[in-house]
mmCIF file of C-alpha atoms and ligand atoms in Angstrom:
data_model
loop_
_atom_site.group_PDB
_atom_site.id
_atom_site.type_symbol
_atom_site.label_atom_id
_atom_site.label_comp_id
_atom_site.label_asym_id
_atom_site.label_seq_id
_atom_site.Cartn_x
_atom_site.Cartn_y
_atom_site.Cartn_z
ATOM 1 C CA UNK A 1 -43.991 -8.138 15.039
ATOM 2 C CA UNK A 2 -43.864 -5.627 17.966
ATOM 3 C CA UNK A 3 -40.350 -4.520 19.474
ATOM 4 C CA UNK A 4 -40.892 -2.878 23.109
ATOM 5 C CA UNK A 5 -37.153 -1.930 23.613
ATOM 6 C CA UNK A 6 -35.964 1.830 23.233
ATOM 7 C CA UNK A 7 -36.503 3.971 20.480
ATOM 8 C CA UNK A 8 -32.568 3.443 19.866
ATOM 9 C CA UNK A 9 -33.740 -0.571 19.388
ATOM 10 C CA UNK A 10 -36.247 0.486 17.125
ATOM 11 C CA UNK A 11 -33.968 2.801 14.631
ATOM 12 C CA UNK A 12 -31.394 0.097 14.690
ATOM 13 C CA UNK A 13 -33.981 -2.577 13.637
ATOM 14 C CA UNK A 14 -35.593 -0.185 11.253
ATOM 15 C CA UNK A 15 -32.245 1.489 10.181
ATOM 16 C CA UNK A 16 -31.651 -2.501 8.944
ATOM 17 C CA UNK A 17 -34.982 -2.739 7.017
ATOM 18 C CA UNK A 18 -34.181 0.548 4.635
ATOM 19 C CA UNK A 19 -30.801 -0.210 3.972
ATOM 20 C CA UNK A 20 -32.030 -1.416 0.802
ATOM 21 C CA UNK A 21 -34.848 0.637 0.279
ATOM 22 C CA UNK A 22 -33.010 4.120 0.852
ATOM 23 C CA UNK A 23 -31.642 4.789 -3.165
ATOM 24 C CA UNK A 24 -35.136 3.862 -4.352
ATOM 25 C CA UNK A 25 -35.571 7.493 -2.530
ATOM 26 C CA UNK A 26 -32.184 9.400 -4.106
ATOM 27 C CA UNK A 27 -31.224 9.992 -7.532
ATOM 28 C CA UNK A 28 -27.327 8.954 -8.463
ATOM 29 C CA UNK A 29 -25.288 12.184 -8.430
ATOM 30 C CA UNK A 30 -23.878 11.641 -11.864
ATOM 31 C CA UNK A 31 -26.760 11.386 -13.912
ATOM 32 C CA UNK A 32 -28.965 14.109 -12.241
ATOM 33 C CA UNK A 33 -29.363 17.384 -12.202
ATOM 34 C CA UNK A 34 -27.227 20.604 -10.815
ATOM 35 C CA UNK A 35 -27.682 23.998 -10.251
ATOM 36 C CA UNK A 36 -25.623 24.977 -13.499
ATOM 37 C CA UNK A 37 -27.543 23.038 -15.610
ATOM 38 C CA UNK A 38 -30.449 25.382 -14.842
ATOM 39 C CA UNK A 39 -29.010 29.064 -14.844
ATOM 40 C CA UNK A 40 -27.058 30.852 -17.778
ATOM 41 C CA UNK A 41 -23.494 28.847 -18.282
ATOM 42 C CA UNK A 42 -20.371 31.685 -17.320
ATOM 43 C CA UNK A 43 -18.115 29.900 -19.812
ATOM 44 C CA UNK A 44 -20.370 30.612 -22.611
ATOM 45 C CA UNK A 45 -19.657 34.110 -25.175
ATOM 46 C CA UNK A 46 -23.953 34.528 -24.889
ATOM 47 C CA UNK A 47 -23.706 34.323 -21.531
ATOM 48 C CA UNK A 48 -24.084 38.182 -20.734
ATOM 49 C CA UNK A 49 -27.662 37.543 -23.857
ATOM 50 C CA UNK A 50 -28.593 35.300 -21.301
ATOM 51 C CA UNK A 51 -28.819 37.359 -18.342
ATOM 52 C CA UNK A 52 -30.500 39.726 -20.040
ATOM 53 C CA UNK A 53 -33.252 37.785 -20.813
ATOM 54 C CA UNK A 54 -33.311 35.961 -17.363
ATOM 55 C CA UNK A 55 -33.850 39.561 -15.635
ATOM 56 C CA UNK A 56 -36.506 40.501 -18.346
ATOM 57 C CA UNK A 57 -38.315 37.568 -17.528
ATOM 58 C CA UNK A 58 -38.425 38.528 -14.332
ATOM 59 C CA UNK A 59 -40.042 41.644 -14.777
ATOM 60 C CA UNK A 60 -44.009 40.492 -14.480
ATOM 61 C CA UNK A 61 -43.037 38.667 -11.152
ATOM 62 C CA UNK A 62 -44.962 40.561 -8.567
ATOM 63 C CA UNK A 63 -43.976 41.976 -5.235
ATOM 64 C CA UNK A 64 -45.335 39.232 -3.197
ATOM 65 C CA UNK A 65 -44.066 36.717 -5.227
ATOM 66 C CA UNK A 66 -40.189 38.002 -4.970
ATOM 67 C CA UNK A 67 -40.799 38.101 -1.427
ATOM 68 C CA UNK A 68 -42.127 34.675 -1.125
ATOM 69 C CA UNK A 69 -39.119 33.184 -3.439
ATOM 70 C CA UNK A 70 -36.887 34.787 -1.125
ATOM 71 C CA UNK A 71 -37.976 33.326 1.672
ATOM 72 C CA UNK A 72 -38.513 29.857 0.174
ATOM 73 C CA UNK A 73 -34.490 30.531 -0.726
ATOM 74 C CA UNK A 74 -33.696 31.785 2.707
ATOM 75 C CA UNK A 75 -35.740 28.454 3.993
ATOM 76 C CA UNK A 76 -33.066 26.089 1.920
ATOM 77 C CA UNK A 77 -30.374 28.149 2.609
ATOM 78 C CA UNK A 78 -30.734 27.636 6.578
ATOM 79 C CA UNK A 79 -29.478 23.558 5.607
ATOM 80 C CA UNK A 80 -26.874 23.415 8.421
ATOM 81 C CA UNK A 81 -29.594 23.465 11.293
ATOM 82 C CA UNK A 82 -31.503 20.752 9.381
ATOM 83 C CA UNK A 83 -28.602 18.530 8.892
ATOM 84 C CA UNK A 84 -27.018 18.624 12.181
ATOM 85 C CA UNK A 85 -30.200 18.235 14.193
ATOM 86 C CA UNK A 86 -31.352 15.122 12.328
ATOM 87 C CA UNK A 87 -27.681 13.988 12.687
ATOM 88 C CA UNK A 88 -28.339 14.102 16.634
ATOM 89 C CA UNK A 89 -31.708 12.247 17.041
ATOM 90 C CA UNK A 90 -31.686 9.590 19.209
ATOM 91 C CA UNK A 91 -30.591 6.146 17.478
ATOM 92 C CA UNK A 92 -28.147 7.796 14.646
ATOM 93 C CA UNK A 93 -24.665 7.447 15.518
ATOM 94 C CA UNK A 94 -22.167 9.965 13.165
ATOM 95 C CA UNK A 95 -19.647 7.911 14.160
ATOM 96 C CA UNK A 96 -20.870 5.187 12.277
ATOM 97 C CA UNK A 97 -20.460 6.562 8.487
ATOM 98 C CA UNK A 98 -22.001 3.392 6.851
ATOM 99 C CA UNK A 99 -24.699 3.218 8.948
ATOM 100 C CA UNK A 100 -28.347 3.465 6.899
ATOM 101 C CA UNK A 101 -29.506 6.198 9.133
ATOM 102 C CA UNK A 102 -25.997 8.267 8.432
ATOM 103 C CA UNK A 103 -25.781 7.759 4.796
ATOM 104 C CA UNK A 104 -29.386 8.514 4.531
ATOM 105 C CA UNK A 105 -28.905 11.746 6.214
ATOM 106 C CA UNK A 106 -25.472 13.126 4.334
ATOM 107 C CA UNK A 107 -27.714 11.447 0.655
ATOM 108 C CA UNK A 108 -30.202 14.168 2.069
ATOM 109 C CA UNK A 109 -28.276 16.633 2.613
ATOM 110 C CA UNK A 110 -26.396 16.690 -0.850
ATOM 111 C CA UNK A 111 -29.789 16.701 -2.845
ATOM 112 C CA UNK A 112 -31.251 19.902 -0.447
ATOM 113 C CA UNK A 113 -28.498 21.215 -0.721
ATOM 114 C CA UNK A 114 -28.993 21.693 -4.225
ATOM 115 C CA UNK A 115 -32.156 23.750 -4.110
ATOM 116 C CA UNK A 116 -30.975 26.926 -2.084
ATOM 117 C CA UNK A 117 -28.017 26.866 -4.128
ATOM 118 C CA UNK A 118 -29.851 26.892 -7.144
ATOM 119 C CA UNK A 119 -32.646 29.639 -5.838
ATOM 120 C CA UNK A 120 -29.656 31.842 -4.930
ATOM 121 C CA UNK A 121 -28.021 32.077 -8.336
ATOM 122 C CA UNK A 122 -31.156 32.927 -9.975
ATOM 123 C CA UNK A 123 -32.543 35.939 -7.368
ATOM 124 C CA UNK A 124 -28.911 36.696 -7.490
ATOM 125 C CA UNK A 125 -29.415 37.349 -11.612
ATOM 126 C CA UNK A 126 -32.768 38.397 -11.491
ATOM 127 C CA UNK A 127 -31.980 42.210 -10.703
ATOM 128 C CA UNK A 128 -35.183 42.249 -8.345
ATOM 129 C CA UNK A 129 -33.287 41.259 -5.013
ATOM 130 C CA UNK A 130 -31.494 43.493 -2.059
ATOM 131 C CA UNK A 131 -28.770 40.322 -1.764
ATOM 132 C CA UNK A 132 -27.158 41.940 1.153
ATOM 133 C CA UNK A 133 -30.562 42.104 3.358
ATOM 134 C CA UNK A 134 -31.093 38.907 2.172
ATOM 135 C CA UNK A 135 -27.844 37.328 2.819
ATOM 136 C CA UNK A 136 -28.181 38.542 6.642
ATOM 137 C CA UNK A 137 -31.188 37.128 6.831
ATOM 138 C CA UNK A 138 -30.209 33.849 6.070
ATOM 139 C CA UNK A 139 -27.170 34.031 8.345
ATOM 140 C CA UNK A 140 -29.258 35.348 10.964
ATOM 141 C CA UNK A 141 -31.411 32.209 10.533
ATOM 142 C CA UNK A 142 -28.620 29.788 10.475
ATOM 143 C CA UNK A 143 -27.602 31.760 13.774
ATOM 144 C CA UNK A 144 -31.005 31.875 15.202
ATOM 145 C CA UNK A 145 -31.727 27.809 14.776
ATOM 146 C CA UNK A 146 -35.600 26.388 14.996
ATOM 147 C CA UNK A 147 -37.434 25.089 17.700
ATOM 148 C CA UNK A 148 -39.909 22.658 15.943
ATOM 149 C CA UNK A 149 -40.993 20.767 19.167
ATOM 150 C CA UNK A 150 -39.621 17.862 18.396
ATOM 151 C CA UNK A 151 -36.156 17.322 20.698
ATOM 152 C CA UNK A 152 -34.323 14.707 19.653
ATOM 153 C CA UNK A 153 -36.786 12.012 19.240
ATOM 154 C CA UNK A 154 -36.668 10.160 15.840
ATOM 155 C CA UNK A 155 -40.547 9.576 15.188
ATOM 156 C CA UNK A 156 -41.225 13.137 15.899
ATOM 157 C CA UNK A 157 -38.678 14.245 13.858
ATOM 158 C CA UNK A 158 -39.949 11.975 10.987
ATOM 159 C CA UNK A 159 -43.527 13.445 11.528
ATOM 160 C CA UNK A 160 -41.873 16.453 10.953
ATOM 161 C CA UNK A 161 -39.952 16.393 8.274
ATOM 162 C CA UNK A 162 -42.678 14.379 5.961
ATOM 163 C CA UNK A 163 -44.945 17.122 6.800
ATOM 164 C CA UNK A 164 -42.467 19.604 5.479
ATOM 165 C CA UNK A 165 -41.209 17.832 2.858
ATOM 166 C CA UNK A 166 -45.092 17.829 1.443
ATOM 167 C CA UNK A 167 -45.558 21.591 2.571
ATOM 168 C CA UNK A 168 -42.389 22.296 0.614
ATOM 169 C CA UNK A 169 -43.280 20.114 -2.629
ATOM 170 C CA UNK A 170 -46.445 22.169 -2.731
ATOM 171 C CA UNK A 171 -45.058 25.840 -2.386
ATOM 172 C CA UNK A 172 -42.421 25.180 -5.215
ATOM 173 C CA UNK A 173 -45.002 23.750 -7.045
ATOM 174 C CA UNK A 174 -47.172 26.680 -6.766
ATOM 175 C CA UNK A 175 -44.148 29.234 -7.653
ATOM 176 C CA UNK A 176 -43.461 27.158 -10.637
ATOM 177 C CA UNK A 177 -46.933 27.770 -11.436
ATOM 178 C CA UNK A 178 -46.855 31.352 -10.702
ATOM 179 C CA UNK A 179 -43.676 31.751 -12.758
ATOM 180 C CA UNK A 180 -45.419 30.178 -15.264
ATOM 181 C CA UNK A 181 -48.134 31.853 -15.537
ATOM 182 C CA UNK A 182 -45.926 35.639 -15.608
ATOM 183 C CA UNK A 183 -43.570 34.186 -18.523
ATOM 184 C CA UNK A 184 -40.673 33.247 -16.772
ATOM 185 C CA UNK A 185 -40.170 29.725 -17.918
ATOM 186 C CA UNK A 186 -36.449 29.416 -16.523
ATOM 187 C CA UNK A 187 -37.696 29.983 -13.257
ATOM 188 C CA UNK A 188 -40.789 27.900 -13.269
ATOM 189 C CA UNK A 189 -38.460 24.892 -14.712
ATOM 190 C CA UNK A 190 -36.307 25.785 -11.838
ATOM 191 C CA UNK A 191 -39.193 25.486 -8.721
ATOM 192 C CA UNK A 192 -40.154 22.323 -10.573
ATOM 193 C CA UNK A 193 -36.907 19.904 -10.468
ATOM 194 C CA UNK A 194 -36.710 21.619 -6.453
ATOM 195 C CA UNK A 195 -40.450 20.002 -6.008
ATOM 196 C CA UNK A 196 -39.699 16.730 -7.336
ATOM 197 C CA UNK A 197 -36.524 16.110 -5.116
ATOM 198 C CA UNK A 198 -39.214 17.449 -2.198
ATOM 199 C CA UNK A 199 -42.055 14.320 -3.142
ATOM 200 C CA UNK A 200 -39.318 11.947 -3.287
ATOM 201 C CA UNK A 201 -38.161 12.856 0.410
ATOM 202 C CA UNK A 202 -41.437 13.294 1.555
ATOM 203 C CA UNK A 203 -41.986 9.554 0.279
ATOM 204 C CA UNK A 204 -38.800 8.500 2.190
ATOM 205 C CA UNK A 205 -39.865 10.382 5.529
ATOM 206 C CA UNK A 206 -43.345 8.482 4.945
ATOM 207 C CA UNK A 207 -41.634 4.942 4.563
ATOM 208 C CA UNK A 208 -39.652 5.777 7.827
ATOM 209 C CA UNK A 209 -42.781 6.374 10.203
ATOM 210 C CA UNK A 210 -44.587 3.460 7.804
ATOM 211 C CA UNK A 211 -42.015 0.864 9.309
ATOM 212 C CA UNK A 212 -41.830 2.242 12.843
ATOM 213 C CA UNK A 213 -45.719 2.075 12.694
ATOM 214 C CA UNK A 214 -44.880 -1.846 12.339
ATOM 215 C CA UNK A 215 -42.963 -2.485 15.229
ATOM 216 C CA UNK A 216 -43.765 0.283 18.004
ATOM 217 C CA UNK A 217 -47.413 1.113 16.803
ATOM 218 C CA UNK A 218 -48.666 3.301 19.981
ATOM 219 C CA UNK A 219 -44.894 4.681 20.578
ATOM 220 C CA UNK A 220 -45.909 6.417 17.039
ATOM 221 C CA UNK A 221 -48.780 7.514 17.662
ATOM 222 C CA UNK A 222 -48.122 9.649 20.667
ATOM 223 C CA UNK A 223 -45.339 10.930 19.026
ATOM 224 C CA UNK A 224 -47.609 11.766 15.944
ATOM 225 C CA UNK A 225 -50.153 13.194 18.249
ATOM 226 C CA UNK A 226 -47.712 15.307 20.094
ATOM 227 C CA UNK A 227 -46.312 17.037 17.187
ATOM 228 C CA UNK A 228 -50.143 17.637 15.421
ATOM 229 C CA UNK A 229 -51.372 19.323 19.057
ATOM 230 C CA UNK A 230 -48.345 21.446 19.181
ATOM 231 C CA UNK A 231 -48.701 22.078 15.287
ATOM 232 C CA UNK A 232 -45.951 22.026 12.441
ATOM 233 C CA UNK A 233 -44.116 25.115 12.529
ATOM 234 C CA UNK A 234 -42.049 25.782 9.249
ATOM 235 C CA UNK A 235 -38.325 25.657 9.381
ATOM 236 C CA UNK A 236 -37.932 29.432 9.053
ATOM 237 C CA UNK A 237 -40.248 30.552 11.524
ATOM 238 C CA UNK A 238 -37.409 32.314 13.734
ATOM 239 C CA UNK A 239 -36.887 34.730 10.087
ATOM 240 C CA UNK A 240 -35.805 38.183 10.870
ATOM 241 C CA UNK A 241 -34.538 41.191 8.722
ATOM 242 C CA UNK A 242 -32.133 43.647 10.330
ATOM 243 C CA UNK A 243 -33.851 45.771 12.779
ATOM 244 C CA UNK A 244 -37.230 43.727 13.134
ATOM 245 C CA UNK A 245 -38.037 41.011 16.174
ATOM 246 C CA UNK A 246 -36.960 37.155 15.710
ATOM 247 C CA UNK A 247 -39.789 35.520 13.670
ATOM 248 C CA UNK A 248 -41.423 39.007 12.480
ATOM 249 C CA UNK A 249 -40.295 38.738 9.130
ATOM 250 C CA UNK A 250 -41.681 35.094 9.061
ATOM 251 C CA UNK A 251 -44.851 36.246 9.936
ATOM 252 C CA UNK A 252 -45.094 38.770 7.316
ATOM 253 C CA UNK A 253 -43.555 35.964 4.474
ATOM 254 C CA UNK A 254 -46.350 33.579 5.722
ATOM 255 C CA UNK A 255 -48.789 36.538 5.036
ATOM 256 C CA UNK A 256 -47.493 36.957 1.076
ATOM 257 C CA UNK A 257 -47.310 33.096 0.841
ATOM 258 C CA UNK A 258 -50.767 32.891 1.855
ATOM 259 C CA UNK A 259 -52.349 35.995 -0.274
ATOM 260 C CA UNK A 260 -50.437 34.178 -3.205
ATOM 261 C CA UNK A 261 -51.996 31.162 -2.538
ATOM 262 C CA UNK A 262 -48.571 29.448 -2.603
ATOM 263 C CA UNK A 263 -48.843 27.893 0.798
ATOM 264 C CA UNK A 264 -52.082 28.088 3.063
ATOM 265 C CA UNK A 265 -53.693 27.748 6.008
ATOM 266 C CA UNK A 266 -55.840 24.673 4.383
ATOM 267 C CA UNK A 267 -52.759 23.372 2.759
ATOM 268 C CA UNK A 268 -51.738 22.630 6.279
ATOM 269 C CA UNK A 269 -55.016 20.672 6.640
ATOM 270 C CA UNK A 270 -55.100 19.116 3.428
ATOM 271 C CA UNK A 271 -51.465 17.902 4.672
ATOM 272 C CA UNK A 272 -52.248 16.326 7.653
ATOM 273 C CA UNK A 273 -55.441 14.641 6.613
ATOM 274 C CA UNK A 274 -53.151 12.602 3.723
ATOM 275 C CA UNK A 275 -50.310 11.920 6.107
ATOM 276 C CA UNK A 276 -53.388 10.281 8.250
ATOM 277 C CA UNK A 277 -54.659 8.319 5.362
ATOM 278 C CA UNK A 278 -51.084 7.429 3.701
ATOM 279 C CA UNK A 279 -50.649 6.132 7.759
ATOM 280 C CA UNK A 280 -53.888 4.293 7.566
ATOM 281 C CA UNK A 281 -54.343 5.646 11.088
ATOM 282 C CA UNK A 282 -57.421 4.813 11.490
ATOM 283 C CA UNK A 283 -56.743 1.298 11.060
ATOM 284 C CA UNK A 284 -53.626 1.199 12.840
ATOM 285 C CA UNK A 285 -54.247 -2.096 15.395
ATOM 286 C CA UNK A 286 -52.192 -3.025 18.637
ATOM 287 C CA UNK A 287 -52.330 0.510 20.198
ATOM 288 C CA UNK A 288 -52.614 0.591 23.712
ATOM 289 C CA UNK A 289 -54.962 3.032 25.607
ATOM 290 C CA UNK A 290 -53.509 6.383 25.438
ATOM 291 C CA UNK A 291 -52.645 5.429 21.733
ATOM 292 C CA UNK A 292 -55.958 4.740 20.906
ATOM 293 C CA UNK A 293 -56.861 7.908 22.967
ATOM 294 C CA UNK A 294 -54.380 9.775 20.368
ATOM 295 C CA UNK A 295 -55.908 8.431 17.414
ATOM 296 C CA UNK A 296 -59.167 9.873 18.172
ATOM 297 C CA UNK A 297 -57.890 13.170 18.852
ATOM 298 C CA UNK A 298 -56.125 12.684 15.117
ATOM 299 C CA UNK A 299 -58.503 11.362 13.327
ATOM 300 C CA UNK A 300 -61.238 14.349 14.324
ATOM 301 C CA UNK A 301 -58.291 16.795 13.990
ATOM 302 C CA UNK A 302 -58.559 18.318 10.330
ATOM 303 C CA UNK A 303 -62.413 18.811 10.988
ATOM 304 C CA UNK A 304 -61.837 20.720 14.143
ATOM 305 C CA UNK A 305 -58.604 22.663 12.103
ATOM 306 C CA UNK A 306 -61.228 23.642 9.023
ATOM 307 C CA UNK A 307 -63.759 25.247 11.235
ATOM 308 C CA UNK A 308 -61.049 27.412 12.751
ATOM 309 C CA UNK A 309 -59.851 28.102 9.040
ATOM 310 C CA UNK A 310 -62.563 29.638 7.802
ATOM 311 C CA UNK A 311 -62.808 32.457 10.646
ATOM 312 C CA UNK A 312 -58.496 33.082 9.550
ATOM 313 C CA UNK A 313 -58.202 36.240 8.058
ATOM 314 C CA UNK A 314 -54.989 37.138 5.999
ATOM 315 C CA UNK A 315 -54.265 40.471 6.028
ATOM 316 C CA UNK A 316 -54.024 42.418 2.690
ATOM 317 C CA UNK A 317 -51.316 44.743 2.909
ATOM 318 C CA UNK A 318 -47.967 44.092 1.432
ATOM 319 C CA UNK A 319 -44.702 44.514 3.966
ATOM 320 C CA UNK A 320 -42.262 46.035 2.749
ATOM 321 C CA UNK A 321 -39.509 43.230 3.214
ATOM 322 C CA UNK A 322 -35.548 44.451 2.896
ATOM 323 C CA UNK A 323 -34.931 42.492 0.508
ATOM 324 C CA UNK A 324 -36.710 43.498 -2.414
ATOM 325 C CA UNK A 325 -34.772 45.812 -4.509
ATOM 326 C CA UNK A 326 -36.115 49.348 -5.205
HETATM 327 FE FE1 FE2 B 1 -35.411 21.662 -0.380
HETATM 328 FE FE1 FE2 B 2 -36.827 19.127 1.344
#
């Protein structure tokens, strides 16, 4: 089936076709988990015990790894700009509250909203943060807003956000690693339930592109080739600390994310190269020129991206970032 109408035809026809499908992707509120469950309970005569040992634990983490935490924190904290510019793409109307696309959107939002939540309580405990500098960078990224290339076009967007929810799945997978492996089990626990909720939205972000793929194949395409020539930029890349330039801080968090090995340069590859399988893009049929145009530029694209890896250099000092405390 092919529909040639407007992408607002297409989201309405494809907004249909997930209405069942979209709580295969969520996890009922009641029976899942919150950030209480996770972090020493107030209510509770050992609770003061408990933060002791939650700051202990925290001891081993090392400088790079605080920083990176805080910026993966700062990253879910900066929800708002996420929510309301998915809630204007083209084809979701907020006026419509049971619409798929809308309750799909506010689902998202409750689970994410979760994770920054969570991340804040425990840096907040954990003795090793400057919460103030923090705290103004995260409103100064809520104030700043993105620019991820993608305007308010739906199948960019989706590129974009099941590239991120992968890049995100993998980062709090490699802190709960990290956390691990320096004897903070709390913490490690805690980047671990945040990385599941990010592989089951990275599966519903798939599914999305997966059905648009079925009705406005080339449409896709360009939209997916677009976004991989202008590249993914992360969510926080307009991060700034008081005093220092609009996306400098970012810049230096990529840096310790990258010497930590908790989110690099071939991650980025290794992402796009699965999106293109999990897309079977190179068997994608019914494309029209410049589509097919698009899929050979995609399809050589992580080859070309590895040979510029290898020449990347990271550099190996540390920054000192605001918000680590002294
Ligand atoms: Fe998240
Ligand atoms: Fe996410």
């Amino acid at each position: 089936m092919s529909l040639s109408g407007t992408r607002i035809e297409v989201m309405r026809y494809v907004g249909e076709t997930i209405d069942a499908s979209i709580d295969q992707f969520l996890k009922p509120i009641e029976n899942y988990w919150q950030p209480a469950d996770l972090l020493p309970d107030t209510t509770k005569e050992s609770f003061l015990d408990e933060v002791k040992l939650l700051r202990e634990s925290c001891r081993e983490l090392s400088y790079d790894y605080i920083a990176v935490l805080v910026g993966d924190t700062i990253t879910e904290e900066a929800l708002p700009t996420y929510e309301s510019w998915l809630m204007d793409m083209e084809g979701i109307d907020q006026g419509n509250p049971n619409s798929s696309w809308t309750r799909w959107i506010r689902s998202w939002t409750a689970e994410e909203n979760r994770h920054g939540d969570l991340l804040n309580k425990f840096l907040y405990l954990s003795g090793r943060v400057n919460m103030h500098a923090m705290e103004v960078s995260t409103q100064y990224l809520i104030s700043d807003g993105f620019d991820i290339g993608t305007s308010r076009d739906p199948y960019r967007n989706f590129v974009y956000t099941s590239f991120q929810e992968l890049a995100t799945n993998i980062s709090h997978r490699r802190t709960a690693t990290l956390a691990k492996q320096a004897g903070c089990n709390q913490l490690s626990k805690i980047c671990g339930v945040i990385a599941s909720d990010e592989m089951r939205h990275h599966k519903a972000y798939k599914e999305f592109v997966n059905k648009i793929f079925e009705v406005d194949p080339s449409e896709m395409m360009l939209a997916l080739e677009d976004m991989m020539r202008k590249k993914i930029v992360m969510p926080a890349h307009f991060l700034r600390e008081t005093g220092v330039k609009l996306g400098e801080t970012f810049a230096h968090f990529s840096d310790a994310a990258q010497r930590l090995g908790v989110y690099t340069t071939m991650d980025y590859i290794e992402i796009a190269e699965s999106l293109l399988l999990d897309w079977k893009i190179e068997s994608i049929g019914d494309l029209n020129d410049k589509a097919q145009r698009a899929r050979d530029y995609l399809m050589a694209l992580p080859a070309r991206l590895r040979r510029v890896a290898d020449r990347t250099k990271i550099p190996a000092l540390e920054y000192p970032f605001s918000w680590i405390a002294a």
